[in-house]
Amino acid sequence: MAKYNVENENVEIELERLFKVEPALLYQAWTDQRFLKQWFMTSERTNKLIHVEPKQGGEYKIVDVYKGKQNIITGQYQTLTPFEYIVMTVSMPEYSDSEDQINVEIFEREPGITQMVFNYNAYVPKERRLTTLEYKQKKKEYHDSTAHGFETLFDKLQVVLEDFENNM
């Protein structure tokens, strides 16, 4: 269940997920473009470009075209602790000037079962025309749709990891 915060101009989302893989493979799914192009804001069918520098300070860029619409996703890996922790930014320049932050904690619950704790923090500016209630509603809608979007991505990630494990 995603947690929700309406006290500031940021929307914070926390999601937890268990995967039937080793921590190293889940970490690789966040840092290796062969995996990323299959699930992270793109798919092999719609991906037109992916470039990933999986190092601290390294940047990534994804160009996805779906139904004739091009989406560009960019970001930077700020912290990489192999098989345990990732801090990265994510932005979509054609929609917003802001960069959101993603924190991913990875740890083994038991052999072959890895828990991922995902935190997402996005800035949602308050428009002057909105009342406090309208702004809180806007943030709640943003939170709910974004949390749902990430849950869908993680469903896709689970399939990608299962397919990889089954084809080893």
Tab-separated table of C-alpha atoms in Angstrom:
chain	number	residue	atom	x	y	z
A	1	MET	CA	0.000	0.000	0.000
A	2	ALA	CA	1.367	3.396	-0.916
A	3	LYS	CA	1.773	5.995	1.781
A	4	TYR	CA	0.483	9.478	1.077
A	5	ASN	CA	1.705	12.877	2.281
A	6	VAL	CA	-0.147	16.144	1.600
A	7	GLU	CA	1.702	18.411	4.026
A	8	ASN	CA	4.172	19.980	1.580
A	9	GLU	CA	4.579	20.609	-2.132
A	10	ASN	CA	6.049	17.152	-2.648
A	11	VAL	CA	4.236	13.933	-3.280
A	12	GLU	CA	5.896	11.000	-1.593
A	13	ILE	CA	5.157	7.421	-2.551
A	14	GLU	CA	6.493	4.327	-0.827
A	15	LEU	CA	5.885	0.896	-2.322
A	16	GLU	CA	7.188	-2.484	-1.238
A	17	ARG	CA	7.454	-5.539	-3.414
A	18	LEU	CA	8.861	-9.062	-3.103
A	19	PHE	CA	10.612	-10.695	-6.051
A	20	LYS	CA	11.578	-14.351	-6.423
A	21	VAL	CA	15.149	-13.524	-7.476
A	22	GLU	CA	18.520	-12.854	-5.916
A	23	PRO	CA	19.325	-9.220	-4.937
A	24	ALA	CA	22.029	-8.981	-7.613
A	25	LEU	CA	19.497	-9.638	-10.391
A	26	LEU	CA	17.023	-7.066	-9.082
A	27	TYR	CA	19.826	-4.513	-8.811
A	28	GLN	CA	20.851	-5.331	-12.380
A	29	ALA	CA	17.267	-4.735	-13.536
A	30	TRP	CA	17.641	-1.111	-12.324
A	31	THR	CA	21.083	-0.504	-13.832
A	32	ASP	CA	21.448	-2.601	-17.003
A	33	GLN	CA	19.904	-1.227	-20.179
A	34	ARG	CA	19.104	-4.754	-21.438
A	35	PHE	CA	16.652	-5.025	-18.539
A	36	LEU	CA	15.577	-1.372	-18.332
A	37	LYS	CA	14.403	-1.280	-21.954
A	38	GLN	CA	11.968	-4.083	-21.161
A	39	TRP	CA	10.177	-2.444	-18.228
A	40	PHE	CA	11.287	1.020	-17.003
A	41	MET	CA	8.962	3.569	-18.644
A	42	THR	CA	9.329	1.796	-21.977
A	43	SER	CA	9.108	-1.631	-23.571
A	44	GLU	CA	11.154	-3.460	-26.178
A	45	ARG	CA	8.353	-2.799	-28.669
A	46	THR	CA	8.122	0.974	-28.082
A	47	ASN	CA	11.725	1.791	-27.143
A	48	LYS	CA	13.559	3.821	-29.771
A	49	LEU	CA	16.675	4.662	-27.750
A	50	ILE	CA	18.183	3.759	-24.421
A	51	HIS	CA	21.526	4.898	-23.075
A	52	VAL	CA	22.594	4.019	-19.542
A	53	GLU	CA	25.790	4.869	-17.658
A	54	PRO	CA	25.412	2.682	-14.549
A	55	LYS	CA	27.880	4.502	-12.320
A	56	GLN	CA	27.616	7.119	-9.619
A	57	GLY	CA	26.928	10.388	-11.448
A	58	GLY	CA	26.154	8.451	-14.623
A	59	GLU	CA	23.193	9.538	-16.716
A	60	TYR	CA	20.519	7.640	-18.548
A	61	LYS	CA	18.158	8.555	-21.369
A	62	ILE	CA	15.174	6.651	-22.690
A	63	VAL	CA	13.186	7.559	-25.800
A	64	ASP	CA	9.879	5.751	-26.029
A	65	VAL	CA	7.336	6.130	-28.844
A	66	TYR	CA	3.812	4.922	-28.161
A	67	LYS	CA	0.852	5.608	-30.448
A	68	GLY	CA	2.920	8.153	-32.365
A	69	LYS	CA	3.807	10.140	-29.233
A	70	GLN	CA	7.464	10.443	-28.225
A	71	ASN	CA	8.354	10.485	-24.539
A	72	ILE	CA	11.857	11.280	-23.345
A	73	ILE	CA	12.889	10.150	-19.879
A	74	THR	CA	16.215	11.290	-18.438
A	75	GLY	CA	17.951	10.990	-15.123
A	76	GLN	CA	21.106	10.419	-13.193
A	77	TYR	CA	22.321	7.732	-10.825
A	78	GLN	CA	23.274	9.650	-7.679
A	79	THR	CA	24.137	6.724	-5.406
A	80	LEU	CA	24.825	3.128	-6.353
A	81	THR	CA	25.580	0.565	-3.667
A	82	PRO	CA	25.750	-2.711	-5.595
A	83	PHE	CA	22.931	-5.126	-4.841
A	84	GLU	CA	21.595	-2.937	-1.979
A	85	TYR	CA	20.717	0.676	-2.712
A	86	ILE	CA	20.073	3.052	-5.599
A	87	VAL	CA	19.299	6.768	-5.589
A	88	MET	CA	18.437	8.223	-8.962
A	89	THR	CA	16.626	11.132	-10.506
A	90	VAL	CA	13.987	10.914	-13.192
A	91	SER	CA	12.510	13.633	-15.355
A	92	MET	CA	10.416	14.086	-18.449
A	93	PRO	CA	11.631	17.433	-19.835
A	94	GLU	CA	8.700	17.986	-22.194
A	95	TYR	CA	6.277	17.883	-19.250
A	96	SER	CA	8.172	19.536	-16.410
A	97	ASP	CA	11.416	21.258	-15.488
A	98	SER	CA	11.577	19.422	-12.174
A	99	GLU	CA	13.493	16.256	-11.406
A	100	ASP	CA	11.906	13.652	-9.209
A	101	GLN	CA	13.887	11.354	-6.962
A	102	ILE	CA	13.747	7.589	-6.683
A	103	ASN	CA	15.298	5.583	-3.840
A	104	VAL	CA	15.411	1.811	-4.140
A	105	GLU	CA	16.432	-0.404	-1.227
A	106	ILE	CA	17.119	-4.033	-2.066
A	107	PHE	CA	17.626	-6.745	0.502
A	108	GLU	CA	17.359	-10.486	0.674
A	109	ARG	CA	14.481	-11.683	2.847
A	110	GLU	CA	15.468	-15.332	2.464
A	111	PRO	CA	17.413	-17.236	-0.190
A	112	GLY	CA	15.848	-16.512	-3.566
A	113	ILE	CA	13.407	-13.898	-2.206
A	114	THR	CA	14.350	-10.235	-2.441
A	115	GLN	CA	12.424	-7.319	-1.004
A	116	MET	CA	12.431	-3.963	-2.748
A	117	VAL	CA	11.421	-0.798	-0.923
A	118	PHE	CA	10.741	1.913	-3.491
A	119	ASN	CA	10.453	5.599	-2.560
A	120	TYR	CA	9.463	8.265	-5.046
A	121	ASN	CA	9.448	11.984	-4.320
A	122	ALA	CA	7.993	14.483	-6.794
A	123	TYR	CA	7.531	18.234	-6.576
A	124	VAL	CA	3.963	19.344	-7.338
A	125	PRO	CA	3.825	23.146	-7.491
A	126	LYS	CA	0.816	24.882	-6.015
A	127	GLU	CA	-1.002	26.947	-8.586
A	128	ARG	CA	-2.223	30.286	-7.256
A	129	ARG	CA	-5.725	29.733	-8.599
A	130	LEU	CA	-6.223	26.578	-6.521
A	131	THR	CA	-7.708	26.574	-3.058
A	132	THR	CA	-5.943	24.519	-0.413
A	133	LEU	CA	-8.551	21.787	-0.790
A	134	GLU	CA	-8.248	21.765	-4.596
A	135	TYR	CA	-4.462	21.569	-4.293
A	136	LYS	CA	-4.680	18.641	-1.865
A	137	GLN	CA	-7.083	16.907	-4.264
A	138	LYS	CA	-4.684	17.533	-7.169
A	139	LYS	CA	-1.823	16.050	-5.163
A	140	LYS	CA	-3.928	13.049	-4.146
A	141	GLU	CA	-4.849	12.403	-7.788
A	142	TYR	CA	-1.189	12.736	-8.806
A	143	HIS	CA	-0.163	10.393	-5.989
A	144	ASP	CA	-2.748	7.752	-6.834
A	145	SER	CA	-2.108	7.751	-10.591
A	146	THR	CA	1.675	7.750	-10.134
A	147	ALA	CA	1.572	4.948	-7.536
A	148	HIS	CA	-0.635	2.931	-9.899
A	149	GLY	CA	1.805	3.596	-12.756
A	150	PHE	CA	4.754	2.335	-10.727
A	151	GLU	CA	2.793	-0.719	-9.558
A	152	THR	CA	2.152	-1.506	-13.235
A	153	LEU	CA	5.856	-1.066	-14.027
A	154	PHE	CA	6.766	-3.416	-11.174
A	155	ASP	CA	4.287	-5.997	-12.491
A	156	LYS	CA	6.127	-5.784	-15.806
A	157	LEU	CA	9.477	-6.004	-13.989
A	158	GLN	CA	8.323	-9.203	-12.265
A	159	VAL	CA	7.524	-10.776	-15.651
A	160	VAL	CA	10.879	-9.680	-17.103
A	161	LEU	CA	12.755	-11.197	-14.166
A	162	GLU	CA	10.736	-14.424	-14.290
A	163	ASP	CA	11.373	-14.753	-18.026
A	164	PHE	CA	15.081	-14.204	-17.457
A	165	GLU	CA	15.199	-16.796	-14.680
A	166	ASN	CA	13.238	-19.331	-16.763
A	167	ASN	CA	15.558	-18.908	-19.760
A	168	MET	CA	18.814	-19.324	-17.809
